[in-house]
Amino acid sequence: DQLCEYYGLVTHLDEQVGRIVKSVEESPHAENTIIIYTADHGLAMGSHGLLGKQNVYEQSMSSPLIINGTGIAKGKSNAFTYVHDLYATICDFANIPTPDGVTSKNLLPLIRGEKETLRDSLFLPFQNNQRAVNDGRWKLHIYPQINHQLLFDLESNPDETNNLLASHPEKVKELTNLMGKWRRKVGDKDP
């Protein structure tokens, strides 16, 4: 029953997005409208024995992002981005300068195919009890309050089920240093 309800919701969402797209296409603004679809991050539905969003596993940290409009070529990117990157991107679409001090990165170089990446890693904090850093292949989870760490090779184990911490101490050190750089950069003081 839950699965049927989920697919019913997805179908309903698709219909509503379709209504918006059709309305824009039929309006006098079709040529100068950009449609951006995104959502909150994922939801653990029993994976890793968890329910909800309170974790830094991939299934809970990824967000969908679709940008469509005149002049935007169809394509796909797996580049590291944050939802807050939409701020600088929308400023550029609207020909408004991004204010000084904004850490948002403009996604248009990715969209136009001028760049393949904007970042070489991601920092994923959750409250004061979980931290992770992802360099594209390797991902380190740290749970500081219980002194627990996990290391995953996302290339061979995208579901993050095989902890390689003990067999790759050099990678742990490298990613711990990378996490430290991120924490300093964003002013992360929790633990």
PDB file of C-alpha atoms in Angstrom:
ATOM      1  CA  ASP A   1       0.000   0.000   0.000  1.00  0.00           C
ATOM      2  CA  GLN A   2       2.798   2.449   0.869  1.00  0.00           C
ATOM      3  CA  LEU A   3       4.479   1.825  -2.466  1.00  0.00           C
ATOM      4  CA  CYS A   4       1.228   2.456  -4.332  1.00  0.00           C
ATOM      5  CA  GLU A   5       0.698   5.658  -2.355  1.00  0.00           C
ATOM      6  CA  TYR A   6       4.271   6.739  -3.190  1.00  0.00           C
ATOM      7  CA  TYR A   7       3.806   6.152  -6.926  1.00  0.00           C
ATOM      8  CA  GLY A   8       0.443   7.894  -6.784  1.00  0.00           C
ATOM      9  CA  LEU A   9       2.149  10.902  -5.219  1.00  0.00           C
ATOM     10  CA  VAL A  10       4.881  10.850  -7.875  1.00  0.00           C
ATOM     11  CA  THR A  11       2.264  10.699 -10.641  1.00  0.00           C
ATOM     12  CA  HIS A  12       0.380  13.594  -9.022  1.00  0.00           C
ATOM     13  CA  LEU A  13       3.603  15.618  -8.741  1.00  0.00           C
ATOM     14  CA  ASP A  14       4.432  14.943 -12.414  1.00  0.00           C
ATOM     15  CA  GLU A  15       0.963  16.156 -13.400  1.00  0.00           C
ATOM     16  CA  GLN A  16       1.350  19.376 -11.418  1.00  0.00           C
ATOM     17  CA  VAL A  17       4.799  20.099 -12.859  1.00  0.00           C
ATOM     18  CA  GLY A  18       3.325  19.406 -16.306  1.00  0.00           C
ATOM     19  CA  ARG A  19       0.571  21.961 -15.652  1.00  0.00           C
ATOM     20  CA  ILE A  20       3.147  24.600 -14.722  1.00  0.00           C
ATOM     21  CA  VAL A  21       5.296  23.891 -17.793  1.00  0.00           C
ATOM     22  CA  LYS A  22       2.249  23.992 -20.079  1.00  0.00           C
ATOM     23  CA  SER A  23       1.093  27.301 -18.584  1.00  0.00           C
ATOM     24  CA  VAL A  24       4.516  28.842 -19.113  1.00  0.00           C
ATOM     25  CA  GLU A  25       4.708  27.543 -22.695  1.00  0.00           C
ATOM     26  CA  GLU A  26       1.300  29.064 -23.459  1.00  0.00           C
ATOM     27  CA  SER A  27       2.144  32.408 -21.856  1.00  0.00           C
ATOM     28  CA  PRO A  28       3.806  35.446 -23.445  1.00  0.00           C
ATOM     29  CA  HIS A  29       6.733  34.832 -21.072  1.00  0.00           C
ATOM     30  CA  ALA A  30       7.766  31.443 -22.471  1.00  0.00           C
ATOM     31  CA  GLU A  31      10.932  32.795 -24.091  1.00  0.00           C
ATOM     32  CA  ASN A  32      12.240  34.507 -20.952  1.00  0.00           C
ATOM     33  CA  THR A  33      11.249  32.051 -18.210  1.00  0.00           C
ATOM     34  CA  ILE A  34      13.557  29.587 -16.552  1.00  0.00           C
ATOM     35  CA  ILE A  35      11.917  26.714 -14.675  1.00  0.00           C
ATOM     36  CA  ILE A  36      13.884  25.300 -11.760  1.00  0.00           C
ATOM     37  CA  TYR A  37      12.756  22.123 -10.061  1.00  0.00           C
ATOM     38  CA  THR A  38      14.445  20.960  -6.899  1.00  0.00           C
ATOM     39  CA  ALA A  39      13.447  19.397  -3.636  1.00  0.00           C
ATOM     40  CA  ASP A  40      14.693  18.685  -0.184  1.00  0.00           C
ATOM     41  CA  HIS A  41      17.261  15.919   0.212  1.00  0.00           C
ATOM     42  CA  GLY A  42      16.388  12.244   0.253  1.00  0.00           C
ATOM     43  CA  LEU A  43      14.794  10.089   2.867  1.00  0.00           C
ATOM     44  CA  ALA A  44      16.130   6.901   4.422  1.00  0.00           C
ATOM     45  CA  MET A  45      13.429   4.254   4.186  1.00  0.00           C
ATOM     46  CA  GLY A  46      15.173   1.534   6.169  1.00  0.00           C
ATOM     47  CA  SER A  47      18.549   1.675   4.444  1.00  0.00           C
ATOM     48  CA  HIS A  48      21.374   1.402   6.970  1.00  0.00           C
ATOM     49  CA  GLY A  49      18.660   0.614   9.517  1.00  0.00           C
ATOM     50  CA  LEU A  50      17.529   4.250   9.449  1.00  0.00           C
ATOM     51  CA  LEU A  51      14.311   6.124   8.833  1.00  0.00           C
ATOM     52  CA  GLY A  52      14.171   9.808   7.965  1.00  0.00           C
ATOM     53  CA  LYS A  53      16.749  12.369   6.924  1.00  0.00           C
ATOM     54  CA  GLN A  54      18.962  12.524   9.971  1.00  0.00           C
ATOM     55  CA  ASN A  55      22.116  11.080   8.420  1.00  0.00           C
ATOM     56  CA  VAL A  56      24.912  11.810   5.951  1.00  0.00           C
ATOM     57  CA  TYR A  57      24.540   8.731   3.726  1.00  0.00           C
ATOM     58  CA  GLU A  58      24.201   9.406   0.005  1.00  0.00           C
ATOM     59  CA  GLN A  59      20.511   8.467  -0.171  1.00  0.00           C
ATOM     60  CA  SER A  60      19.743  11.192   2.354  1.00  0.00           C
ATOM     61  CA  MET A  61      22.107  13.899   1.081  1.00  0.00           C
ATOM     62  CA  SER A  62      21.266  14.051  -2.619  1.00  0.00           C
ATOM     63  CA  SER A  63      18.695  16.469  -4.040  1.00  0.00           C
ATOM     64  CA  PRO A  64      17.108  16.516  -7.486  1.00  0.00           C
ATOM     65  CA  LEU A  65      17.771  19.582  -9.642  1.00  0.00           C
ATOM     66  CA  ILE A  66      16.311  20.263 -13.079  1.00  0.00           C
ATOM     67  CA  ILE A  67      16.749  23.598 -14.860  1.00  0.00           C
ATOM     68  CA  ASN A  68      14.880  24.195 -18.107  1.00  0.00           C
ATOM     69  CA  GLY A  69      14.258  27.145 -20.368  1.00  0.00           C
ATOM     70  CA  THR A  70      15.190  28.878 -23.594  1.00  0.00           C
ATOM     71  CA  GLY A  71      18.887  28.559 -24.340  1.00  0.00           C
ATOM     72  CA  ILE A  72      19.457  25.715 -21.895  1.00  0.00           C
ATOM     73  CA  ALA A  73      20.656  22.632 -23.734  1.00  0.00           C
ATOM     74  CA  LYS A  74      19.504  19.221 -22.588  1.00  0.00           C
ATOM     75  CA  GLY A  75      22.150  17.461 -20.600  1.00  0.00           C
ATOM     76  CA  LYS A  76      23.107  15.910 -17.320  1.00  0.00           C
ATOM     77  CA  SER A  77      25.820  16.523 -14.781  1.00  0.00           C
ATOM     78  CA  ASN A  78      26.990  14.678 -11.706  1.00  0.00           C
ATOM     79  CA  ALA A  79      29.061  17.659 -10.559  1.00  0.00           C
ATOM     80  CA  PHE A  80      29.103  18.491  -6.869  1.00  0.00           C
ATOM     81  CA  THR A  81      26.658  21.293  -6.121  1.00  0.00           C
ATOM     82  CA  TYR A  82      24.699  22.599  -3.179  1.00  0.00           C
ATOM     83  CA  VAL A  83      21.099  23.810  -3.381  1.00  0.00           C
ATOM     84  CA  HIS A  84      22.293  27.240  -2.261  1.00  0.00           C
ATOM     85  CA  ASP A  85      24.208  27.460  -5.570  1.00  0.00           C
ATOM     86  CA  LEU A  86      20.878  28.371  -7.115  1.00  0.00           C
ATOM     87  CA  TYR A  87      21.237  31.860  -5.597  1.00  0.00           C
ATOM     88  CA  ALA A  88      24.245  32.834  -7.755  1.00  0.00           C
ATOM     89  CA  THR A  89      22.751  31.004 -10.736  1.00  0.00           C
ATOM     90  CA  ILE A  90      19.444  32.869 -10.543  1.00  0.00           C
ATOM     91  CA  CYS A  91      21.306  36.159 -10.097  1.00  0.00           C
ATOM     92  CA  ASP A  92      23.175  35.432 -13.341  1.00  0.00           C
ATOM     93  CA  PHE A  93      19.986  34.456 -15.188  1.00  0.00           C
ATOM     94  CA  ALA A  94      18.461  37.782 -14.067  1.00  0.00           C
ATOM     95  CA  ASN A  95      21.617  39.771 -14.924  1.00  0.00           C
ATOM     96  CA  ILE A  96      22.014  40.791 -11.288  1.00  0.00           C
ATOM     97  CA  PRO A  97      25.488  40.753  -9.734  1.00  0.00           C
ATOM     98  CA  THR A  98      25.934  38.224  -6.948  1.00  0.00           C
ATOM     99  CA  PRO A  99      26.623  40.198  -3.751  1.00  0.00           C
ATOM    100  CA  ASP A 100      30.110  40.091  -2.245  1.00  0.00           C
ATOM    101  CA  GLY A 101      30.619  37.432   0.391  1.00  0.00           C
ATOM    102  CA  VAL A 102      28.052  35.021  -1.061  1.00  0.00           C
ATOM    103  CA  THR A 103      29.474  31.482  -1.125  1.00  0.00           C
ATOM    104  CA  SER A 104      26.971  30.257  -3.700  1.00  0.00           C
ATOM    105  CA  LYS A 105      28.583  29.144  -6.968  1.00  0.00           C
ATOM    106  CA  ASN A 106      27.040  29.936 -10.330  1.00  0.00           C
ATOM    107  CA  LEU A 107      25.934  26.726 -12.085  1.00  0.00           C
ATOM    108  CA  LEU A 108      25.814  28.288 -15.567  1.00  0.00           C
ATOM    109  CA  PRO A 109      29.340  27.124 -16.520  1.00  0.00           C
ATOM    110  CA  LEU A 110      28.116  23.551 -15.872  1.00  0.00           C
ATOM    111  CA  ILE A 111      24.854  24.145 -17.717  1.00  0.00           C
ATOM    112  CA  ARG A 112      26.653  25.619 -20.741  1.00  0.00           C
ATOM    113  CA  GLY A 113      29.221  22.809 -20.790  1.00  0.00           C
ATOM    114  CA  GLU A 114      32.082  25.241 -20.137  1.00  0.00           C
ATOM    115  CA  LYS A 115      33.133  23.336 -17.023  1.00  0.00           C
ATOM    116  CA  GLU A 116      32.662  19.791 -15.811  1.00  0.00           C
ATOM    117  CA  THR A 117      33.043  20.623 -12.116  1.00  0.00           C
ATOM    118  CA  LEU A 118      32.805  23.557  -9.720  1.00  0.00           C
ATOM    119  CA  ARG A 119      34.036  21.771  -6.602  1.00  0.00           C
ATOM    120  CA  ASP A 120      36.329  18.817  -6.058  1.00  0.00           C
ATOM    121  CA  SER A 121      34.649  17.784  -2.802  1.00  0.00           C
ATOM    122  CA  LEU A 122      31.577  18.225  -0.616  1.00  0.00           C
ATOM    123  CA  PHE A 123      31.270  18.766   3.120  1.00  0.00           C
ATOM    124  CA  LEU A 124      28.139  17.257   4.651  1.00  0.00           C
ATOM    125  CA  PRO A 125      27.380  18.236   8.247  1.00  0.00           C
ATOM    126  CA  PHE A 126      24.319  17.244  10.229  1.00  0.00           C
ATOM    127  CA  GLN A 127      23.648  19.051  13.477  1.00  0.00           C
ATOM    128  CA  ASN A 128      26.480  18.553  15.958  1.00  0.00           C
ATOM    129  CA  ASN A 129      26.708  14.780  15.699  1.00  0.00           C
ATOM    130  CA  GLN A 130      27.628  13.844  12.121  1.00  0.00           C
ATOM    131  CA  ARG A 131      30.125  15.042   9.558  1.00  0.00           C
ATOM    132  CA  ALA A 132      31.101  13.631   6.182  1.00  0.00           C
ATOM    133  CA  VAL A 133      33.360  14.656   3.351  1.00  0.00           C
ATOM    134  CA  ASN A 134      33.129  13.265  -0.184  1.00  0.00           C
ATOM    135  CA  ASP A 135      35.916  13.651  -2.761  1.00  0.00           C
ATOM    136  CA  GLY A 136      33.983  12.016  -5.591  1.00  0.00           C
ATOM    137  CA  ARG A 137      35.219   8.514  -4.994  1.00  0.00           C
ATOM    138  CA  TRP A 138      35.900   8.244  -1.267  1.00  0.00           C
ATOM    139  CA  LYS A 139      33.662   9.348   1.568  1.00  0.00           C
ATOM    140  CA  LEU A 140      34.514   9.638   5.242  1.00  0.00           C
ATOM    141  CA  HIS A 141      31.800   9.750   7.913  1.00  0.00           C
ATOM    142  CA  ILE A 142      32.673  10.964  11.405  1.00  0.00           C
ATOM    143  CA  TYR A 143      30.406  10.670  14.437  1.00  0.00           C
ATOM    144  CA  PRO A 144      32.398  12.743  16.955  1.00  0.00           C
ATOM    145  CA  GLN A 145      30.185  12.226  19.986  1.00  0.00           C
ATOM    146  CA  ILE A 146      30.769   8.471  19.913  1.00  0.00           C
ATOM    147  CA  ASN A 147      34.266   8.525  18.363  1.00  0.00           C
ATOM    148  CA  HIS A 148      33.139   6.475  15.338  1.00  0.00           C
ATOM    149  CA  GLN A 149      34.328   6.703  11.730  1.00  0.00           C
ATOM    150  CA  LEU A 150      33.352   5.018   8.479  1.00  0.00           C
ATOM    151  CA  LEU A 151      35.168   5.068   5.118  1.00  0.00           C
ATOM    152  CA  PHE A 152      33.509   4.100   1.855  1.00  0.00           C
ATOM    153  CA  ASP A 153      34.730   3.701  -1.714  1.00  0.00           C
ATOM    154  CA  LEU A 154      31.695   5.090  -3.541  1.00  0.00           C
ATOM    155  CA  GLU A 155      32.953   3.793  -6.867  1.00  0.00           C
ATOM    156  CA  SER A 156      32.833   0.141  -5.827  1.00  0.00           C
ATOM    157  CA  ASN A 157      30.266   0.544  -3.042  1.00  0.00           C
ATOM    158  CA  PRO A 158      27.797   3.372  -3.800  1.00  0.00           C
ATOM    159  CA  ASP A 159      25.346   2.106  -1.161  1.00  0.00           C
ATOM    160  CA  GLU A 160      27.936   2.718   1.590  1.00  0.00           C
ATOM    161  CA  THR A 161      27.736  -0.719   3.159  1.00  0.00           C
ATOM    162  CA  ASN A 162      31.405  -1.822   3.246  1.00  0.00           C
ATOM    163  CA  ASN A 163      33.443   0.140   5.801  1.00  0.00           C
ATOM    164  CA  LEU A 164      37.082   0.265   4.609  1.00  0.00           C
ATOM    165  CA  LEU A 165      38.410   2.322   7.515  1.00  0.00           C
ATOM    166  CA  ALA A 166      40.879  -0.276   8.797  1.00  0.00           C
ATOM    167  CA  SER A 167      42.358  -1.081   5.379  1.00  0.00           C
ATOM    168  CA  HIS A 168      42.944   2.489   4.118  1.00  0.00           C
ATOM    169  CA  PRO A 169      44.536   4.587   6.893  1.00  0.00           C
ATOM    170  CA  GLU A 170      46.215   6.900   4.359  1.00  0.00           C
ATOM    171  CA  LYS A 171      42.842   7.737   2.804  1.00  0.00           C
ATOM    172  CA  VAL A 172      41.346   8.361   6.260  1.00  0.00           C
ATOM    173  CA  LYS A 173      44.151  10.827   7.016  1.00  0.00           C
ATOM    174  CA  GLU A 174      43.739  12.561   3.649  1.00  0.00           C
ATOM    175  CA  LEU A 175      39.968  12.930   4.054  1.00  0.00           C
ATOM    176  CA  THR A 176      40.287  14.002   7.698  1.00  0.00           C
ATOM    177  CA  ASN A 177      42.589  16.811   6.513  1.00  0.00           C
ATOM    178  CA  LEU A 178      40.133  17.707   3.739  1.00  0.00           C
ATOM    179  CA  MET A 179      37.292  17.808   6.269  1.00  0.00           C
ATOM    180  CA  GLY A 180      39.375  20.101   8.460  1.00  0.00           C
ATOM    181  CA  LYS A 181      39.844  22.501   5.541  1.00  0.00           C
ATOM    182  CA  TRP A 182      36.100  22.515   4.883  1.00  0.00           C
ATOM    183  CA  ARG A 183      35.299  23.056   8.560  1.00  0.00           C
ATOM    184  CA  ARG A 184      37.627  26.065   8.700  1.00  0.00           C
ATOM    185  CA  LYS A 185      36.238  27.412   5.439  1.00  0.00           C
ATOM    186  CA  VAL A 186      32.602  27.300   6.584  1.00  0.00           C
ATOM    187  CA  GLY A 187      33.297  28.130  10.234  1.00  0.00           C
ATOM    188  CA  ASP A 188      32.088  24.788  11.565  1.00  0.00           C
ATOM    189  CA  LYS A 189      32.672  24.799  15.322  1.00  0.00           C
ATOM    190  CA  ASP A 190      30.572  21.709  16.234  1.00  0.00           C
ATOM    191  CA  PRO A 191      32.670  19.168  17.466  1.00  0.00           C
TER     192      PRO A 191
END
